[in-house]
Short mmCIF file of C-alpha atoms and ligand atoms in Angstrom, two decimals:
data_model
loop_
_atom_site.label_atom_id
_atom_site.label_comp_id
_atom_site.label_asym_id
_atom_site.label_seq_id
_atom_site.Cartn_x
_atom_site.Cartn_y
_atom_site.Cartn_z
CA MET A 1 -0.02 -0.01 0.01
CA HIS A 2 1.28 3.51 -0.79
CA ARG A 3 2.32 5.83 2.01
CA ARG A 4 -0.26 8.39 0.96
CA ALA A 5 -3.08 5.86 1.03
CA VAL A 6 -2.11 4.85 4.54
CA LEU A 7 -2.25 8.46 5.62
CA ALA A 8 -5.64 9.01 4.00
CA PHE A 9 -7.08 5.96 5.78
CA ALA A 10 -5.74 7.22 9.07
CA LEU A 11 -7.82 10.35 8.69
CA LEU A 12 -11.05 8.40 8.29
CA PRO A 13 -13.19 7.71 11.35
CA LEU A 14 -12.50 3.99 11.26
CA ALA A 15 -10.80 1.50 13.46
CA ALA A 16 -7.12 1.87 12.67
CA GLY A 17 -6.48 0.72 9.12
CA ALA A 18 -9.91 -0.70 8.24
CA ARG A 19 -10.48 -0.57 4.49
CA PRO A 20 -13.25 1.82 3.45
CA LEU A 21 -15.90 0.51 1.09
CA ALA A 22 -14.50 2.53 -1.85
CA GLU A 23 -11.13 0.82 -1.45
CA ILE A 24 -12.81 -2.61 -1.25
CA ARG A 25 -14.75 -1.84 -4.43
CA ARG A 26 -11.61 -0.70 -6.20
CA SER A 27 -9.85 -3.94 -5.34
CA GLY A 28 -12.91 -5.94 -6.41
CA LYS A 29 -12.34 -8.27 -3.45
CA LEU A 30 -13.90 -8.60 -0.05
CA ARG A 31 -11.58 -10.25 2.45
CA ILE A 32 -13.72 -12.39 4.72
CA ALA A 33 -12.85 -14.63 7.67
CA THR A 34 -14.64 -17.53 9.32
CA GLU A 35 -13.79 -20.51 11.52
CA GLY A 36 -14.62 -23.49 9.34
CA ALA A 37 -15.52 -25.83 12.22
CA PHE A 38 -19.15 -24.99 12.95
CA ALA A 39 -21.36 -27.15 10.69
CA PRO A 40 -23.83 -26.49 9.19
CA PHE A 41 -22.89 -22.75 9.26
CA ASN A 42 -19.20 -22.72 8.31
CA TYR A 43 -17.17 -25.89 7.91
CA PHE A 44 -14.97 -27.97 5.62
CA ASP A 45 -16.52 -30.73 3.62
CA GLN A 46 -13.80 -32.87 2.05
CA GLY A 47 -11.42 -29.92 2.10
CA ARG A 48 -13.93 -27.44 0.71
CA LEU A 49 -15.16 -24.53 2.82
CA THR A 50 -18.98 -24.56 2.82
CA GLY A 51 -22.06 -24.00 4.97
CA PHE A 52 -25.07 -21.76 5.22
CA GLU A 53 -22.98 -18.70 6.16
CA VAL A 54 -20.37 -19.37 3.50
CA GLU A 55 -23.03 -19.61 0.80
CA LEU A 56 -24.92 -16.59 2.14
CA ALA A 57 -21.70 -14.52 2.05
CA GLN A 58 -21.19 -15.71 -1.51
CA LEU A 59 -24.65 -14.44 -2.45
CA VAL A 60 -24.07 -11.10 -0.76
CA ALA A 61 -20.67 -10.58 -2.38
CA LYS A 62 -21.95 -11.58 -5.80
CA LYS A 63 -24.77 -9.07 -5.57
CA MET A 64 -22.28 -6.42 -4.44
CA GLY A 65 -20.11 -7.24 -7.49
CA LEU A 66 -17.23 -8.46 -5.34
CA ALA A 67 -15.14 -11.60 -5.23
CA LEU A 68 -14.54 -13.23 -1.86
CA GLU A 69 -11.13 -13.98 -0.42
CA TRP A 70 -11.64 -16.43 2.49
CA LYS A 71 -9.43 -16.91 5.49
CA THR A 72 -10.15 -19.52 8.13
CA LEU A 73 -8.77 -19.50 11.65
CA GLY A 74 -9.62 -20.24 15.25
CA PHE A 75 -12.84 -18.64 16.50
CA ASP A 76 -10.93 -16.71 19.15
CA GLY A 77 -8.97 -14.55 16.74
CA LEU A 78 -11.73 -13.66 14.26
CA LEU A 79 -13.10 -10.39 15.68
CA THR A 80 -9.66 -9.15 16.74
CA GLY A 81 -8.45 -9.43 13.11
CA LEU A 82 -11.05 -6.85 12.03
CA GLY A 83 -9.38 -4.15 14.10
CA GLN A 84 -6.00 -5.11 12.68
CA ASP A 85 -7.24 -4.82 9.04
CA ARG A 86 -6.45 -8.50 8.41
CA TRP A 87 -9.87 -8.91 6.78
CA ASP A 88 -12.95 -6.76 6.09
CA VAL A 89 -15.76 -9.03 7.32
CA VAL A 90 -16.18 -11.88 9.78
CA ILE A 91 -19.06 -14.35 9.44
CA ALA A 92 -18.91 -17.10 12.04
CA SER A 93 -22.21 -17.27 13.91
CA HIS A 94 -21.42 -14.50 16.32
CA GLY A 95 -24.31 -13.54 18.56
CA ILE A 96 -24.76 -9.74 18.81
CA THR A 97 -23.64 -8.80 22.33
CA GLU A 98 -22.99 -5.44 23.96
CA GLU A 99 -19.46 -6.47 24.79
CA ARG A 100 -18.58 -7.43 21.22
CA ALA A 101 -20.34 -4.34 19.85
CA LYS A 102 -17.79 -2.22 21.73
CA ALA A 103 -15.06 -3.70 19.53
CA VAL A 104 -16.72 -4.29 16.14
CA SER A 105 -19.69 -3.05 14.09
CA PHE A 106 -22.30 -5.73 13.53
CA MET A 107 -24.23 -6.16 10.29
CA ALA A 108 -27.99 -6.84 10.41
CA PRO A 109 -28.65 -10.33 11.79
CA HIS A 110 -28.66 -13.15 9.20
CA TYR A 111 -30.30 -15.71 11.49
CA CYS A 112 -31.79 -16.13 14.93
CA SER A 113 -30.93 -19.04 17.19
CA GLY A 114 -29.90 -19.82 20.74
CA GLY A 115 -27.91 -22.04 23.05
CA LEU A 116 -29.29 -25.53 23.49
CA VAL A 117 -28.54 -28.02 26.24
CA VAL A 118 -27.47 -31.43 24.93
CA ALA A 119 -26.83 -34.44 27.19
CA ARG A 120 -26.95 -38.23 27.27
CA ASP A 121 -28.95 -38.34 30.46
CA PRO A 122 -32.57 -37.44 29.61
CA LYS A 123 -32.87 -35.85 33.06
CA ILE A 124 -30.43 -33.09 32.04
CA ARG A 125 -32.61 -30.78 29.98
CA ARG A 126 -33.04 -27.41 31.60
CA ALA A 127 -30.83 -24.64 32.98
CA ARG A 128 -31.41 -25.83 36.54
CA ASP A 129 -30.52 -29.42 35.62
CA LEU A 130 -26.97 -28.13 34.93
CA ALA A 131 -26.50 -27.21 38.59
CA GLY A 132 -23.65 -29.28 40.03
CA ARG A 133 -22.86 -30.79 36.60
CA THR A 134 -19.92 -30.50 34.26
CA VAL A 135 -20.66 -28.61 31.03
CA ALA A 136 -18.61 -28.34 27.85
CA VAL A 137 -18.63 -25.20 25.66
CA GLN A 138 -16.42 -23.61 23.01
CA THR A 139 -14.02 -20.89 24.25
CA GLY A 140 -15.01 -17.30 23.52
CA THR A 141 -18.68 -18.07 22.85
CA THR A 142 -21.93 -16.75 24.23
CA TYR A 143 -22.55 -20.32 25.48
CA LEU A 144 -19.60 -19.99 27.84
CA GLU A 145 -20.76 -16.56 28.98
CA GLN A 146 -24.34 -17.75 29.63
CA VAL A 147 -23.46 -21.03 31.30
CA LYS A 148 -21.09 -19.21 33.67
CA LYS A 149 -23.98 -16.94 34.74
CA LEU A 150 -26.30 -19.80 35.75
CA VAL A 151 -27.65 -19.82 39.31
CA PRO A 152 -27.23 -22.32 40.86
CA PRO A 153 -23.98 -22.81 38.92
CA PRO A 154 -22.62 -25.93 37.21
CA ARG A 155 -19.86 -27.71 39.10
CA ASP A 156 -17.44 -27.06 36.28
CA VAL A 157 -17.52 -25.37 32.87
CA LYS A 158 -14.93 -26.83 30.54
CA ASN A 159 -13.69 -24.74 27.58
CA PHE A 160 -12.64 -26.19 24.26
CA PRO A 161 -10.96 -24.45 21.32
CA THR A 162 -13.66 -25.72 18.89
CA ASP A 163 -17.29 -26.66 19.32
CA VAL A 164 -16.40 -30.02 17.80
CA ASP A 165 -14.07 -30.65 20.77
CA ALA A 166 -16.76 -29.58 23.22
CA ARG A 167 -19.16 -32.06 21.65
CA ALA A 168 -16.51 -34.82 21.73
CA ALA A 169 -16.14 -34.24 25.47
CA LEU A 170 -19.83 -35.11 25.89
CA VAL A 171 -19.65 -38.07 23.49
CA THR A 172 -16.71 -39.60 25.38
CA GLY A 173 -18.41 -39.01 28.72
CA ARG A 174 -15.94 -36.48 30.09
CA VAL A 175 -18.75 -33.99 30.76
CA ASP A 176 -22.50 -34.24 31.57
CA ALA A 177 -23.69 -31.70 29.03
CA TRP A 178 -22.72 -29.70 25.98
CA VAL A 179 -24.20 -26.29 25.18
CA SER A 180 -24.12 -25.21 21.56
CA ASP A 181 -26.15 -23.59 18.82
CA ARG A 182 -29.61 -25.03 18.43
CA PHE A 183 -29.16 -25.85 14.70
CA VAL A 184 -25.65 -27.26 15.22
CA ALA A 185 -26.95 -29.47 18.00
CA LEU A 186 -30.03 -30.64 16.13
CA GLU A 187 -27.98 -31.55 13.09
CA THR A 188 -25.56 -33.54 15.27
CA LEU A 189 -28.44 -35.48 16.80
CA GLN A 190 -30.07 -36.15 13.47
CA LYS A 191 -26.87 -37.28 11.71
CA ASN A 192 -25.57 -39.36 14.63
CA PRO A 193 -28.48 -41.22 16.26
CA GLN A 194 -26.03 -43.86 17.48
CA LEU A 195 -24.54 -41.31 19.91
CA LYS A 196 -27.87 -41.32 21.76
CA LEU A 197 -27.67 -37.63 22.65
CA LYS A 198 -30.81 -35.79 23.77
CA ALA A 199 -31.75 -32.23 22.99
CA GLY A 200 -32.82 -30.28 26.07
CA GLU A 201 -34.11 -26.74 26.29
CA LEU A 202 -32.89 -23.43 24.88
CA LEU A 203 -30.92 -21.59 27.56
CA PHE A 204 -31.17 -18.26 25.75
CA THR A 205 -31.84 -16.86 22.30
CA GLU A 206 -29.56 -14.64 20.24
CA ARG A 207 -29.43 -12.72 16.97
CA ILE A 208 -26.51 -13.81 14.81
CA ALA A 209 -24.69 -11.37 12.56
CA ALA A 210 -21.56 -10.84 10.51
CA ALA A 211 -19.24 -8.02 11.62
CA ALA A 212 -16.94 -5.36 10.18
CA ALA A 213 -14.27 -3.19 11.80
CA LYS A 214 -15.70 -0.80 14.38
CA GLY A 215 -17.05 2.27 12.51
CA ASN A 216 -16.83 0.84 8.97
CA LEU A 217 -20.43 1.98 8.44
CA PRO A 218 -20.46 2.31 4.64
CA LEU A 219 -19.49 -1.37 4.44
CA VAL A 220 -22.12 -2.31 7.02
CA GLU A 221 -24.79 -0.38 5.14
CA ALA A 222 -23.84 -1.89 1.78
CA TRP A 223 -23.89 -5.41 3.29
CA ASN A 224 -27.23 -4.76 5.03
CA LYS A 225 -28.87 -3.39 1.89
CA THR A 226 -27.72 -6.42 -0.07
CA LEU A 227 -28.83 -8.88 2.61
CA ALA A 228 -32.24 -7.16 2.77
CA ALA A 229 -32.57 -7.52 -1.02
CA LEU A 230 -31.79 -11.28 -0.77
CA MET A 231 -34.32 -11.59 2.01
CA ALA A 232 -36.93 -9.81 -0.11
CA ASP A 233 -36.37 -11.60 -3.43
CA GLY A 234 -36.62 -15.20 -2.13
CA SER A 235 -32.91 -16.12 -2.45
CA TYR A 236 -32.36 -16.09 1.33
CA ALA A 237 -35.49 -18.24 1.89
CA ALA A 238 -34.38 -20.77 -0.73
CA LEU A 239 -30.86 -21.02 0.75
CA SER A 240 -32.21 -21.34 4.28
CA ARG A 241 -34.66 -24.05 3.32
CA ARG A 242 -31.95 -25.99 1.51
CA TRP A 243 -29.76 -26.01 4.65
CA PHE A 244 -32.37 -26.23 7.41
CA GLY A 245 -35.70 -27.12 5.86
CA GLU A 246 -37.00 -23.85 7.30
CA ASP A 247 -36.47 -20.11 7.15
CA VAL A 248 -34.07 -19.21 9.98
CA ARG A 249 -34.20 -15.40 9.66
CA CYS A 250 -35.05 -13.35 12.71
CA THR A 251 -38.70 -12.39 12.85
N1 LIG B 301 -23.31 -18.19 18.65
C1 LIG B 301 -22.20 -18.39 19.55
C2 LIG B 301 -21.52 -17.07 19.84
O1 LIG B 301 -21.97 -16.07 19.44
C3 LIG B 301 -21.20 -19.37 19.02
C4 LIG B 301 -20.56 -19.05 17.71
C5 LIG B 301 -19.55 -20.10 17.39
N2 LIG B 301 -19.09 -19.93 16.02
C6 LIG B 301 -18.18 -20.72 15.46
N3 LIG B 301 -17.83 -20.50 14.22
N4 LIG B 301 -17.64 -21.69 16.18
O2 LIG B 301 -20.54 -17.01 20.53
#
């Protein structure tokens, strides 16, 4: 990047270094990051990145006339990378929270969901059934935050770098329950009946959105306008039904 361009960016009211929309358009490429370990939203299928969020981002970018440049990395580093101008957008099933909104600017929500209790023991279904139990959750998630707040509290909340690891802890009997996204959990149950896992209740609900660097509002507005158009013209509904058999937008 030229010296002068760097200086010009520094004068804009953006998180240090975030690329303004005009610069993204000039490059023709939107740099976008996700985790790639959260099926059916963002995951690798035989080495290919796919999922509802990956395909939704593809639709948005296409309509904006941009190509996508994907990066995948651990969930923990995704939002931080926005402030460091390592990518323009993150789409990885982030629930909109006050805490996160201090650090990034959220797009309009692209689906609504919540944290579901999953266990082997059919008696472990509700928030109060987690009291005195051991619960597995992915590090850095709203599931961790919410499970830690429960009164009476679980005996232990174990953190795992990926949601897949948190689930494995339940499957191998190292914990009593796993809290994860409702759709992630339901797909796991449906695809793996032999695991004999039971879906309990929703602990909380959340609105899920992609994010941009704090203050990159022209990018947020362009994304939102495009997402709204896809929601209005039937493309979002078709994509959602293909992945979930239902429309998962927030109502
Ligand atoms: N919805 C939860 C949150 O906002 C979990 C997101 C996990 N995403 C992922 N790609 N593993 O924290």
